[in-house]
Each structure stands twice: as C-alpha cells, then as structure tokens.
Amino acid sequence: MADECESTEPRDPLIIKFMTIESEIYDLIVLGGGSAGYAAARTAHELNKTVAVVDGSEELSGLCILRGCMPSKTLIYSAEVLHLAQQGKLFGFKGSEPFADLAAMQLRKRNVIKEFSDYRKQQLEDGRFSLFRQKGYLSGPHTIRLEDGTELNTEKILISTGSLINTPDLPGLVKSPFKTSDDVLNLDTLPEECVVLGGGIVACELAQFLARVGCRVTQLQRSSQVLKEFSNDAGTVVGQALRDNGINLQTETQLQSFEPLGGDRVRVNYDWEGKSLSIETNFLFHALGRAPATSNLGLEENGVKLSRSGHISTDSFQQTSLDHIYAAGDCAGPHEIVHIAIKQGENAVLHAFGKEVEPIHYDYLLGVVFTDPQVARVGLSPDQIRERGIDPVSASFPFDDHGKSILMEAKYGYVAVHATRTTGVILGAECVSKDAGELIHSLSVAVALKATVNDLLKADWYHPTLSEIWTYPLEDIAEEIGAK
C-alpha cells in the first residue's frame, strides 16, 4: 500500500522548489529540514535573515514525523488499547476477545501522520526560505554544492542532517535480510515470529508492540538488562514487563554470526549462559542503534571536527570547530531527542547572529521511553549529583502500594526523587509506571525552577490520582533532611 504521506508531485531530486539568484550570498544555509533544521530556519527568518534550506530526502518533514516519534507512538498506543481490551475479564466484563488488524492500524497511523507531515511540508515551502530539494555538501568553508553542481554561498551554515541506522561489524549481518524500525512501522501484515537484536529504547518499544499485536518475539540483548542508559531499577522493571508480555528476553548474550538461508530467513548464532545457541527467523529486526549522518558532507575536508562516534563536535552554543558553522540535532548529539534538537537549532542561530542566549546544558534533561510501563526521568541521577561534589538524598515509592495504580491494575514500577541533603533542592527524579511520560512533568518543572521538596509539599495533590504518589518520596526526604 502506498504511503499516503508521499507527495504526488514528480520525484526529481534536482528540482529546485524556489529559484534564487546564484550570486546571492545567504545569511544562513541549513543542511537538513527536520526538526532542528526547520527550527533554525524559522528562527533566522524571524531575525530578518535570508535563509536557504537544502534537503534531498525523499520526503520532507524529518525523522520524528515520518519514521520516528509520531508513527511509533501512534502504533504503540493502539497496541496498548488492544492489550487493555484483551484483559476484559480482569476488569469485570465479558465479550469476544479483540485481535490486531495491522492494516487498519496502519491506515489510522498514516492519517494521523499525514496531518503533521503536510503541515511541516507547507511550512518549508511557504516562501520564507529558498528550498532546494537536493542533497548538498560543503565544497568550501562558506559554500554548499548541490547535486546538479549549483553552488550556494553563505555567511553562516547550520548542519542538521540527522541520523541513520547503524549496522555494527558483525559477521554476516550486512549480508543478511534484516528489517529496521522503518519496516516494523510499516507492517500491514503480522509476522508469526521475529528476533529482535538490541535492548535500547527502539528495541524495547517495538518488541513490546510486536508482542502485543500477536507476534512471537525473541529479544537478544548484550547487557545484563534492557535500557542500560537508565537506572538498574528501571531496566529490571521493564525487562520483567516484557517477559510478562510473552517476550523471550535473553540478556547477557554475545552475537557471533548471521547466516542467510534464502528469502528472508536468517540463522542467528550467539552465546548465552555459557552455551552456543542458534535461532532461525523470517523476521530479523535489527535495532542496534543509530549513527550520526555526517559522511559525504565535506566536513573534515573543510575543517569541521568530528568526535570519535562520528558526531559533529560542538560547544554549548552548537558552534563547531569553525566559528561560522553550527550543528544541531542527531548529527551533533549528545541526545537524540526532538525537543533538544529544536532547542539546539534555535540557540545556534541566535548565537550565530549575535543575540544573547544561554548556553545549552543538560542538567534539566527530560527523557521518556514509551514501553508499558513507561520510563521517564528528569535532571541528574544520584551518581551525577555526587560527581558535582553534592551529597544527595533519595527516596522512592512503589506503584504496587499506591491506591490509584492498584485499582487501575497498573502496579509495575516506582517513583524516585533525588535532592540535595543540605537544602532539599530537587535535582532529579525518575518514574517507571503507566503514563510516566505525563507524570514526570510536575518534577520537570520542579527541577527547572530549583524547587525544594518542601515547596512541592505546599501544593495540593488530589486523591486518588497517580500523581499524588510523588508526595511519598517528597515527605520522606523532607523528614530526613529536617531531622539533621
């Protein structure tokens, strides 16, 4: 089925949507029209700067809208509703058990995403910017060369080329017919089984999605727990939830090799618990992470330094090793999060054109994983607080001892709050639960405003709600520091 987000216009990558005088020198050229790039272009236009956006992707809009946040969360929510409906007996009602209709899920997803992608496409094509629908690269410090040989000159450059699937150097993997998150997000029919490689955010979110819509899932993770970027407690809770959803999750595995067996079939050879094992699958889902899209851009040839990971090295204003070139979003890192990419793009442009702007720091960083239970955290962890030379005090409380979560049968997880022992200022928090991505925002505000635990305890917390669970660790910390 054709993607309804696709343009009906002829796809000629050399078409220039908005012609310009070749001798013109732009104030800013943006490479990449995703979230960071559009935010940068819009900000520059608001400063009355001339802007060109160079984007040679098949579709305008960027990863988040087309192949990331929005389509994945649309399908994940459908699977969550299905999962709840299948538990009717638990909640006291009878009826035919529903099952997944992937074609219908995909139709709803495309209709939802089309609204966002059409709007972003309209924003990029509305005439504020010169839009070149070609790939481009640096042919000089102030020059971008397009595929058709046209050269565009500029005072400033913002690179926001995003990221791409990273395929590690594992024997046989590159020759094997693996699937990626793009394939999973476009499934119209359900595979009977699949093998998921990895235990990061995308791997866990989509492994659970596949299991909930009826696929038999085996998940192989190298580390001792999933979501290794988060706390051990968070990884333990999510790992148990995945297993409870029927996923055969095997941690501490070592992938050895991959053997194509014809068609889509692949044999995966790996070590686990001291044994050499193999598993065959018709749906190998490679979810081993992404890499910055920084190759073939002429960066290092023109003096733009890259980090060891391939990200563009920037300072806290997104400025690269060349003063007039900036980078934002996934190609720069350090966090592949849309709201961070937008902030980076905006700040980079303001700094580039001499406006007063605060440097970007990540002490208030907010992150969410859309598994069920969700994982959400904000600010600093206890270890990070100690690295700052501050003595932290932490407290937590489980959802399986909380009234609203019990009546909702949402008993996985906990909340935790981290504060300074001397003053009670809240520096970080973590929530693993149903709707944790919503619950974390009250603590995100607290961290950003440098509120204390006593400040938050002055507020009303309504009973019975999920949110009131925060009062328990807040009260524990207030009592502990008050006794000093």
Tab-separated table of C-alpha atoms in Angstrom:
chain	number	residue	atom	x	y	z
A	1	MET	CA	0.000	0.000	0.000
A	2	ALA	CA	1.369	3.386	-0.929
A	3	ASP	CA	2.161	5.727	1.941
A	4	GLU	CA	-0.440	8.497	1.971
A	5	CYS	CA	2.258	10.887	3.227
A	6	GLU	CA	4.089	10.625	-0.089
A	7	SER	CA	3.932	13.618	-2.397
A	8	THR	CA	2.041	13.229	-5.648
A	9	GLU	CA	4.490	15.578	-7.378
A	10	PRO	CA	7.153	14.111	-9.708
A	11	ARG	CA	10.141	12.974	-7.681
A	12	ASP	CA	13.073	14.654	-9.379
A	13	PRO	CA	15.801	15.274	-6.783
A	14	LEU	CA	17.232	18.059	-8.906
A	15	ILE	CA	14.080	20.173	-8.852
A	16	ILE	CA	14.664	23.486	-7.102
A	17	LYS	CA	11.398	24.478	-5.478
A	18	PHE	CA	12.367	28.107	-5.063
A	19	MET	CA	14.770	29.591	-7.540
A	20	THR	CA	17.284	32.166	-6.415
A	21	ILE	CA	19.960	34.327	-7.905
A	22	GLU	CA	23.130	32.239	-7.876
A	23	SER	CA	25.301	35.217	-6.963
A	24	GLU	CA	23.253	35.899	-3.825
A	25	ILE	CA	25.026	35.306	-0.537
A	26	TYR	CA	22.649	33.895	2.039
A	27	ASP	CA	22.856	34.828	5.668
A	28	LEU	CA	22.254	31.174	6.578
A	29	ILE	CA	22.119	27.845	4.780
A	30	VAL	CA	20.594	24.908	6.651
A	31	LEU	CA	21.556	21.380	5.604
A	32	GLY	CA	18.569	19.195	6.547
A	33	GLY	CA	14.942	20.198	7.025
A	34	GLY	CA	13.956	18.072	10.033
A	35	SER	CA	13.073	19.347	13.496
A	36	ALA	CA	16.412	21.032	14.209
A	37	GLY	CA	16.794	22.412	10.700
A	38	TYR	CA	13.304	23.866	10.480
A	39	ALA	CA	13.641	25.434	13.952
A	40	ALA	CA	16.910	27.048	12.865
A	41	ALA	CA	15.487	28.323	9.567
A	42	ARG	CA	12.381	29.725	11.238
A	43	THR	CA	14.453	31.483	13.896
A	44	ALA	CA	16.747	33.038	11.298
A	45	HIS	CA	13.754	34.242	9.271
A	46	GLU	CA	12.338	35.880	12.400
A	47	LEU	CA	15.655	37.757	12.633
A	48	ASN	CA	15.083	39.008	9.060
A	49	LYS	CA	17.892	36.889	7.677
A	50	THR	CA	17.938	35.323	4.214
A	51	VAL	CA	17.775	31.553	4.535
A	52	ALA	CA	18.185	28.554	2.233
A	53	VAL	CA	17.201	25.046	3.289
A	54	VAL	CA	18.894	22.163	1.457
A	55	ASP	CA	17.096	18.826	1.868
A	56	GLY	CA	17.413	15.935	-0.584
A	57	SER	CA	15.390	13.381	1.349
A	58	GLU	CA	12.606	11.523	-0.431
A	59	GLU	CA	10.009	13.197	1.780
A	60	LEU	CA	10.120	16.458	3.688
A	61	SER	CA	9.348	16.565	7.426
A	62	GLY	CA	12.205	14.757	9.176
A	63	LEU	CA	12.668	11.539	11.121
A	64	CYS	CA	10.379	12.319	14.059
A	65	ILE	CA	7.288	12.912	11.953
A	66	LEU	CA	7.853	10.345	9.207
A	67	ARG	CA	9.695	7.390	10.748
A	68	GLY	CA	10.192	8.086	14.448
A	69	CYS	CA	8.277	9.592	17.333
A	70	MET	CA	4.868	10.134	15.791
A	71	PRO	CA	4.300	6.893	13.837
A	72	SER	CA	5.809	4.710	16.555
A	73	LYS	CA	3.779	6.258	19.373
A	74	THR	CA	0.603	6.057	17.292
A	75	LEU	CA	1.049	2.311	16.812
A	76	ILE	CA	2.246	1.738	20.375
A	77	TYR	CA	-0.878	3.423	21.731
A	78	SER	CA	-3.070	1.238	19.505
A	79	ALA	CA	-1.322	-1.829	20.912
A	80	GLU	CA	-1.821	-0.548	24.471
A	81	VAL	CA	-5.571	-0.116	23.898
A	82	LEU	CA	-5.685	-3.633	22.429
A	83	HIS	CA	-3.797	-5.014	25.431
A	84	LEU	CA	-6.276	-3.433	27.849
A	85	ALA	CA	-9.254	-4.675	25.826
A	86	GLN	CA	-7.881	-8.219	25.948
A	87	GLN	CA	-7.922	-8.035	29.767
A	88	GLY	CA	-11.684	-7.596	29.948
A	89	LYS	CA	-12.156	-10.485	32.376
A	90	LEU	CA	-9.721	-8.834	34.805
A	91	PHE	CA	-11.820	-5.655	34.815
A	92	GLY	CA	-15.128	-7.456	35.092
A	93	PHE	CA	-16.666	-7.736	31.649
A	94	LYS	CA	-17.173	-10.412	29.002
A	95	GLY	CA	-17.175	-10.483	25.227
A	96	SER	CA	-15.291	-11.632	22.171
A	97	GLU	CA	-11.570	-11.098	22.547
A	98	PRO	CA	-10.317	-8.469	20.075
A	99	PHE	CA	-7.269	-9.017	17.905
A	100	ALA	CA	-4.973	-6.762	15.915
A	101	ASP	CA	-5.845	-5.593	12.410
A	102	LEU	CA	-2.484	-4.227	11.297
A	103	ALA	CA	-3.835	-2.846	8.030
A	104	ALA	CA	-6.382	-0.769	9.972
A	105	MET	CA	-3.702	0.346	12.441
A	106	GLN	CA	-1.523	1.435	9.546
A	107	LEU	CA	-4.361	3.357	7.925
A	108	ARG	CA	-5.005	5.252	11.156
A	109	LYS	CA	-1.266	5.899	11.567
A	110	ARG	CA	-0.946	7.277	8.046
A	111	ASN	CA	-3.950	9.532	8.505
A	112	VAL	CA	-2.536	10.871	11.781
A	113	ILE	CA	0.969	11.377	10.400
A	114	LYS	CA	-0.265	12.988	7.196
A	115	GLU	CA	-1.614	15.960	9.148
A	116	PHE	CA	1.798	16.582	10.728
A	117	SER	CA	3.871	15.928	7.603
A	118	ASP	CA	1.640	18.059	5.386
A	119	TYR	CA	1.896	20.936	7.839
A	120	ARG	CA	5.698	20.715	8.081
A	121	LYS	CA	5.967	20.456	4.277
A	122	GLN	CA	3.768	23.550	3.983
A	123	GLN	CA	5.965	25.414	6.457
A	124	LEU	CA	9.099	24.619	4.480
A	125	GLU	CA	7.513	25.537	1.149
A	126	ASP	CA	5.646	28.695	2.163
A	127	GLY	CA	8.233	31.064	0.686
A	128	ARG	CA	10.072	32.192	3.796
A	129	PHE	CA	13.105	30.186	2.728
A	130	SER	CA	14.732	29.180	-0.536
A	131	LEU	CA	14.162	25.425	-0.524
A	132	PHE	CA	16.458	23.202	-2.573
A	133	ARG	CA	15.219	19.597	-2.895
A	134	GLN	CA	18.661	18.192	-3.459
A	135	LYS	CA	21.456	16.783	-1.365
A	136	GLY	CA	24.286	19.164	-0.634
A	137	TYR	CA	27.742	19.214	0.877
A	138	LEU	CA	30.458	21.688	1.842
A	139	SER	CA	32.648	22.453	-1.139
A	140	GLY	CA	34.299	25.292	0.777
A	141	PRO	CA	34.017	26.881	4.228
A	142	HIS	CA	31.225	29.196	3.025
A	143	THR	CA	29.909	27.214	0.058
A	144	ILE	CA	27.339	24.432	-0.347
A	145	ARG	CA	27.432	22.463	-3.599
A	146	LEU	CA	24.198	20.815	-4.738
A	147	GLU	CA	23.831	17.603	-6.747
A	148	ASP	CA	23.337	19.497	-10.007
A	149	GLY	CA	26.570	21.430	-9.489
A	150	THR	CA	24.960	24.662	-8.292
A	151	GLU	CA	27.000	26.371	-5.585
A	152	LEU	CA	25.335	28.452	-2.875
A	153	ASN	CA	27.332	30.959	-0.870
A	154	THR	CA	26.554	31.868	2.702
A	155	GLU	CA	27.783	33.682	5.781
A	156	LYS	CA	26.650	31.001	8.256
A	157	ILE	CA	25.879	27.269	7.993
A	158	LEU	CA	23.748	25.047	10.215
A	159	ILE	CA	24.169	21.297	9.736
A	160	SER	CA	21.180	19.210	10.832
A	161	THR	CA	21.404	16.075	8.734
A	162	GLY	CA	20.061	13.732	11.414
A	163	SER	CA	20.954	10.082	11.874
A	164	LEU	CA	20.675	6.727	10.149
A	165	ILE	CA	20.535	3.063	11.080
A	166	ASN	CA	23.896	1.907	12.415
A	167	THR	CA	24.907	-1.600	11.329
A	168	PRO	CA	27.736	-2.927	13.524
A	169	ASP	CA	30.523	-5.032	12.097
A	170	LEU	CA	29.139	-8.460	12.994
A	171	PRO	CA	29.985	-11.432	10.736
A	172	GLY	CA	27.265	-11.923	8.137
A	173	LEU	CA	24.897	-9.198	9.378
A	174	VAL	CA	25.295	-6.798	6.464
A	175	LYS	CA	24.578	-9.652	4.006
A	176	SER	CA	21.512	-10.830	5.918
A	177	PRO	CA	17.970	-9.671	5.056
A	178	PHE	CA	17.311	-7.806	8.290
A	179	LYS	CA	14.453	-5.396	8.988
A	180	THR	CA	14.705	-1.982	10.635
A	181	SER	CA	12.334	0.197	12.618
A	182	ASP	CA	11.142	1.637	9.274
A	183	ASP	CA	9.942	-1.835	8.268
A	184	VAL	CA	8.243	-2.517	11.599
A	185	LEU	CA	6.426	0.813	11.497
A	186	ASN	CA	5.075	0.000	8.031
A	187	LEU	CA	3.862	-3.556	8.659
A	188	ASP	CA	0.466	-4.255	7.095
A	189	THR	CA	0.577	-7.956	7.942
A	190	LEU	CA	1.887	-9.554	11.107
A	191	PRO	CA	4.884	-11.887	11.061
A	192	GLU	CA	4.299	-15.044	13.085
A	193	GLU	CA	7.623	-14.624	14.852
A	194	CYS	CA	10.602	-12.316	14.979
A	195	VAL	CA	14.032	-11.959	16.550
A	196	VAL	CA	14.863	-8.509	17.909
A	197	LEU	CA	18.514	-7.503	18.212
A	198	GLY	CA	19.124	-4.990	20.990
A	199	GLY	CA	17.707	-3.729	24.242
A	200	GLY	CA	17.629	0.033	23.775
A	201	ILE	CA	14.637	2.323	23.537
A	202	VAL	CA	13.559	1.456	19.988
A	203	ALA	CA	14.175	-2.257	20.503
A	204	CYS	CA	12.074	-2.412	23.671
A	205	GLU	CA	9.239	-0.192	22.438
A	206	LEU	CA	8.779	-2.068	19.187
A	207	ALA	CA	9.440	-5.543	20.614
A	208	GLN	CA	6.560	-4.966	23.020
A	209	PHE	CA	4.404	-3.585	20.205
A	210	LEU	CA	5.018	-6.692	18.105
A	211	ALA	CA	4.275	-8.995	21.041
A	212	ARG	CA	1.038	-7.206	21.875
A	213	VAL	CA	-0.305	-7.395	18.344
A	214	GLY	CA	0.317	-11.139	18.295
A	215	CYS	CA	3.868	-11.825	17.131
A	216	ARG	CA	6.062	-14.388	18.916
A	217	VAL	CA	9.135	-12.371	19.935
A	218	THR	CA	12.643	-13.359	20.963
A	219	GLN	CA	14.801	-10.415	22.076
A	220	LEU	CA	18.581	-10.692	22.366
A	221	GLN	CA	20.386	-8.110	24.482
A	222	ARG	CA	24.119	-7.911	25.128
A	223	SER	CA	23.970	-6.175	28.514
A	224	SER	CA	22.615	-7.660	31.738
A	225	GLN	CA	19.447	-5.564	31.422
A	226	VAL	CA	17.457	-3.648	28.853
A	227	LEU	CA	17.542	0.164	28.736
A	228	LYS	CA	21.118	0.276	30.012
A	229	GLU	CA	21.108	4.084	29.626
A	230	PHE	CA	18.651	4.221	32.518
A	231	SER	CA	18.890	3.036	36.108
A	232	ASN	CA	19.234	-0.631	37.004
A	233	ASP	CA	15.841	-0.471	38.715
A	234	ALA	CA	14.169	0.879	35.578
A	235	GLY	CA	15.740	-1.786	33.372
A	236	THR	CA	14.713	-4.530	35.779
A	237	VAL	CA	11.064	-3.411	35.852
A	238	VAL	CA	10.778	-3.042	32.071
A	239	GLY	CA	12.554	-6.348	31.485
A	240	GLN	CA	10.043	-8.119	33.715
A	241	ALA	CA	7.139	-6.398	31.941
A	242	LEU	CA	8.467	-7.533	28.553
A	243	ARG	CA	8.722	-11.100	29.790
A	244	ASP	CA	5.224	-10.879	31.266
A	245	ASN	CA	4.021	-9.839	27.821
A	246	GLY	CA	5.344	-13.131	26.468
A	247	ILE	CA	8.666	-11.936	25.062
A	248	ASN	CA	11.535	-14.409	25.266
A	249	LEU	CA	14.049	-11.852	26.529
A	250	GLN	CA	17.608	-13.153	26.798
A	251	THR	CA	20.152	-10.794	28.335
A	252	GLU	CA	23.949	-11.070	28.515
A	253	THR	CA	24.083	-12.609	25.056
A	254	GLN	CA	27.008	-12.362	22.659
A	255	LEU	CA	26.112	-12.258	18.975
A	256	GLN	CA	28.562	-14.355	16.942
A	257	SER	CA	27.395	-14.536	13.332
A	258	PHE	CA	24.472	-14.409	10.918
A	259	GLU	CA	23.761	-16.870	8.106
A	260	PRO	CA	21.345	-16.006	5.269
A	261	LEU	CA	19.244	-19.095	4.500
A	262	GLY	CA	17.366	-17.867	1.450
A	263	GLY	CA	14.483	-15.442	1.152
A	264	ASP	CA	14.000	-13.576	4.433
A	265	ARG	CA	15.210	-16.455	6.573
A	266	VAL	CA	18.308	-15.946	8.731
A	267	ARG	CA	20.122	-18.055	11.292
A	268	VAL	CA	21.436	-16.091	14.287
A	269	ASN	CA	24.339	-17.701	16.156
A	270	TYR	CA	25.009	-16.415	19.666
A	271	ASP	CA	26.356	-17.333	23.100
A	272	TRP	CA	24.144	-17.290	26.167
A	273	GLU	CA	24.720	-18.601	29.696
A	274	GLY	CA	27.864	-20.419	28.624
A	275	LYS	CA	26.203	-22.185	25.674
A	276	SER	CA	26.484	-21.690	21.925
A	277	LEU	CA	22.968	-21.360	20.531
A	278	SER	CA	21.287	-20.559	17.245
A	279	ILE	CA	17.821	-19.420	16.259
A	280	GLU	CA	16.254	-19.145	12.827
A	281	THR	CA	13.822	-16.416	11.883
A	282	ASN	CA	11.940	-14.999	8.913
A	283	PHE	CA	11.907	-11.540	10.513
A	284	LEU	CA	15.227	-10.333	11.889
A	285	PHE	CA	14.672	-6.896	13.435
A	286	HIS	CA	17.961	-5.026	13.712
A	287	ALA	CA	17.507	-2.443	16.488
A	288	LEU	CA	21.140	-1.948	17.470
A	289	GLY	CA	21.048	1.829	17.367
A	290	ARG	CA	21.595	4.764	15.033
A	291	ALA	CA	24.632	6.730	13.894
A	292	PRO	CA	25.004	10.417	13.004
A	293	ALA	CA	24.530	11.144	9.293
A	294	THR	CA	27.782	13.038	8.805
A	295	SER	CA	29.574	11.220	5.986
A	296	ASN	CA	29.959	12.638	2.467
A	297	LEU	CA	29.255	16.181	3.675
A	298	GLY	CA	32.765	17.546	3.190
A	299	LEU	CA	33.052	18.312	6.890
A	300	GLU	CA	36.537	17.207	7.864
A	301	GLU	CA	37.922	18.312	4.484
A	302	ASN	CA	36.835	21.838	5.387
A	303	GLY	CA	37.991	21.793	8.995
A	304	VAL	CA	34.838	20.706	10.822
A	305	LYS	CA	35.901	18.276	13.532
A	306	LEU	CA	34.014	15.074	14.338
A	307	SER	CA	34.007	13.136	17.603
A	308	ARG	CA	35.095	9.515	17.816
A	309	SER	CA	31.434	8.476	17.498
A	310	GLY	CA	31.112	10.429	14.253
A	311	HIS	CA	29.018	13.232	15.746
A	312	ILE	CA	29.890	16.811	14.842
A	313	SER	CA	31.811	18.297	17.750
A	314	THR	CA	30.146	21.426	19.125
A	315	ASP	CA	30.372	23.708	22.122
A	316	SER	CA	27.461	24.671	24.378
A	317	PHE	CA	26.209	27.124	21.722
A	318	GLN	CA	26.285	24.392	18.993
A	319	GLN	CA	29.304	26.059	17.387
A	320	THR	CA	31.686	23.704	15.597
A	321	SER	CA	35.450	23.977	15.201
A	322	LEU	CA	34.737	26.666	12.556
A	323	ASP	CA	33.162	29.751	14.101
A	324	HIS	CA	30.586	30.286	11.331
A	325	ILE	CA	29.396	26.654	11.134
A	326	TYR	CA	26.951	25.210	13.653
A	327	ALA	CA	25.350	21.780	14.086
A	328	ALA	CA	22.150	20.655	15.797
A	329	GLY	CA	20.038	17.556	16.271
A	330	ASP	CA	21.027	13.905	15.951
A	331	CYS	CA	24.126	14.638	13.869
A	332	ALA	CA	25.535	16.619	16.796
A	333	GLY	CA	24.096	14.790	19.820
A	334	PRO	CA	24.586	14.145	22.637
A	335	HIS	CA	20.880	13.274	22.957
A	336	GLU	CA	18.617	12.130	20.125
A	337	ILE	CA	15.505	13.866	21.451
A	338	VAL	CA	13.277	16.138	19.378
A	339	HIS	CA	12.780	18.928	21.892
A	340	ILE	CA	16.548	19.048	22.404
A	341	ALA	CA	17.120	19.223	18.633
A	342	ILE	CA	14.685	22.136	18.353
A	343	LYS	CA	16.339	23.998	21.210
A	344	GLN	CA	19.781	23.402	19.707
A	345	GLY	CA	18.665	24.725	16.318
A	346	GLU	CA	17.120	27.851	17.820
A	347	ASN	CA	20.062	28.575	20.124
A	348	ALA	CA	22.602	28.020	17.356
A	349	VAL	CA	21.005	30.655	15.132
A	350	LEU	CA	20.590	33.182	17.918
A	351	HIS	CA	24.249	32.791	18.846
A	352	ALA	CA	25.382	32.867	15.217
A	353	PHE	CA	23.772	36.270	14.694
A	354	GLY	CA	24.947	37.844	17.919
A	355	LYS	CA	21.841	37.538	20.054
A	356	GLU	CA	22.110	36.958	23.783
A	357	VAL	CA	21.341	33.347	24.551
A	358	GLU	CA	22.048	30.963	27.403
A	359	PRO	CA	24.422	28.089	26.609
A	360	ILE	CA	22.757	24.700	26.366
A	361	HIS	CA	23.318	22.385	29.281
A	362	TYR	CA	21.590	19.166	30.156
A	363	ASP	CA	21.107	19.336	33.924
A	364	TYR	CA	17.343	19.563	33.334
A	365	LEU	CA	17.242	16.903	30.616
A	366	LEU	CA	13.883	15.144	30.277
A	367	GLY	CA	13.592	11.718	28.649
A	368	VAL	CA	10.760	9.225	28.164
A	369	VAL	CA	10.591	5.612	26.963
A	370	PHE	CA	7.175	4.529	25.657
A	371	THR	CA	7.181	0.935	26.796
A	372	ASP	CA	4.425	-0.181	29.165
A	373	PRO	CA	5.273	0.661	31.876
A	374	GLN	CA	6.830	3.837	30.559
A	375	VAL	CA	10.165	5.102	31.858
A	376	ALA	CA	10.665	8.821	32.459
A	377	ARG	CA	13.446	10.741	34.118
A	378	VAL	CA	14.483	14.340	34.537
A	379	GLY	CA	17.607	16.052	35.782
A	380	LEU	CA	20.525	14.315	37.432
A	381	SER	CA	20.929	10.815	38.824
A	382	PRO	CA	22.427	10.285	42.305
A	383	ASP	CA	25.794	9.382	40.749
A	384	GLN	CA	25.780	12.539	38.622
A	385	ILE	CA	24.921	14.608	41.694
A	386	ARG	CA	27.875	13.122	43.577
A	387	GLU	CA	30.146	13.921	40.617
A	388	ARG	CA	29.233	17.586	41.216
A	389	GLY	CA	30.520	17.274	44.780
A	390	ILE	CA	26.988	17.388	46.234
A	391	ASP	CA	25.677	14.972	48.841
A	392	PRO	CA	22.337	13.642	47.538
A	393	VAL	CA	19.401	12.223	49.415
A	394	SER	CA	16.942	9.986	47.573
A	395	ALA	CA	13.631	8.351	48.316
A	396	SER	CA	11.297	6.145	46.306
A	397	PHE	CA	7.838	4.605	46.485
A	398	PRO	CA	6.356	1.639	44.558
A	399	PHE	CA	3.181	1.743	42.468
A	400	ASP	CA	2.039	-1.657	43.754
A	401	ASP	CA	1.368	0.023	47.119
A	402	HIS	CA	-0.474	3.028	45.688
A	403	GLY	CA	-4.258	3.294	45.613
A	404	LYS	CA	-4.945	4.622	42.105
A	405	SER	CA	-2.429	2.343	40.415
A	406	ILE	CA	-3.832	-0.696	42.236
A	407	LEU	CA	-7.396	-0.053	41.090
A	408	MET	CA	-6.079	0.530	37.542
A	409	GLU	CA	-4.073	-2.743	37.643
A	410	ALA	CA	-1.043	-0.571	36.844
A	411	LYS	CA	1.256	-1.967	39.505
A	412	TYR	CA	4.611	-2.010	37.718
A	413	GLY	CA	7.248	0.460	38.791
A	414	TYR	CA	8.011	3.254	41.227
A	415	VAL	CA	8.810	6.938	41.599
A	416	ALA	CA	12.117	8.255	42.937
A	417	VAL	CA	13.224	11.771	43.862
A	418	HIS	CA	16.823	12.986	44.278
A	419	ALA	CA	17.601	16.176	46.218
A	420	THR	CA	20.452	17.944	47.968
A	421	ARG	CA	20.827	16.802	51.538
A	422	THR	CA	21.531	20.269	52.882
A	423	THR	CA	18.742	22.272	51.237
A	424	GLY	CA	16.266	19.799	49.788
A	425	VAL	CA	16.528	21.316	46.293
A	426	ILE	CA	15.280	18.745	43.799
A	427	LEU	CA	17.954	17.877	41.236
A	428	GLY	CA	16.434	14.800	39.602
A	429	ALA	CA	13.555	12.333	39.531
A	430	GLU	CA	12.582	9.073	37.901
A	431	CYS	CA	9.233	7.448	37.246
A	432	VAL	CA	8.550	3.947	35.930
A	433	SER	CA	4.826	3.416	35.525
A	434	LYS	CA	1.796	3.679	33.348
A	435	ASP	CA	1.785	7.189	31.835
A	436	ALA	CA	5.163	8.011	33.386
A	437	GLY	CA	5.773	10.400	30.498
A	438	GLU	CA	2.880	12.519	31.749
A	439	LEU	CA	3.647	12.160	35.462
A	440	ILE	CA	7.265	13.286	35.156
A	441	HIS	CA	6.393	16.828	34.090
A	442	SER	CA	5.491	18.045	37.560
A	443	LEU	CA	9.016	17.127	38.651
A	444	SER	CA	10.482	18.566	35.454
A	445	VAL	CA	9.031	21.931	36.453
A	446	ALA	CA	10.426	21.473	39.955
A	447	VAL	CA	13.934	20.728	38.665
A	448	ALA	CA	13.912	23.670	36.251
A	449	LEU	CA	12.728	26.090	38.942
A	450	LYS	CA	15.127	24.673	41.575
A	451	ALA	CA	12.197	23.947	43.871
A	452	THR	CA	12.701	22.175	47.181
A	453	VAL	CA	10.795	19.163	48.444
A	454	ASN	CA	9.027	21.464	50.899
A	455	ASP	CA	7.986	23.738	48.038
A	456	LEU	CA	6.243	20.859	46.303
A	457	LEU	CA	4.604	19.675	49.503
A	458	LYS	CA	2.830	23.038	49.762
A	459	ALA	CA	0.821	22.143	46.653
A	460	ASP	CA	-2.440	20.177	46.653
A	461	TRP	CA	-2.077	16.617	45.350
A	462	TYR	CA	-5.513	15.196	44.621
A	463	HIS	CA	-6.572	11.764	45.866
A	464	PRO	CA	-6.946	9.312	44.227
A	465	THR	CA	-4.603	10.140	41.356
A	466	LEU	CA	-1.414	8.629	40.021
A	467	SER	CA	0.348	11.965	40.513
A	468	GLU	CA	-0.106	12.026	44.280
A	469	ILE	CA	2.406	9.183	44.569
A	470	TRP	CA	5.133	11.847	44.364
A	471	THR	CA	4.177	13.057	47.845
A	472	TYR	CA	5.539	9.902	49.493
A	473	PRO	CA	9.210	10.272	48.492
A	474	LEU	CA	8.921	14.040	48.935
A	475	GLU	CA	7.692	13.581	52.514
A	476	ASP	CA	10.424	11.023	53.230
A	477	ILE	CA	13.145	13.395	52.050
A	478	ALA	CA	11.635	16.344	53.928
A	479	GLU	CA	11.580	14.272	57.099
A	480	GLU	CA	15.155	13.062	56.652
A	481	ILE	CA	16.718	16.461	55.984
A	482	GLY	CA	14.546	18.099	58.638
A	483	ALA	CA	15.984	15.759	61.246
A	484	LYS	CA	19.544	16.920	60.537
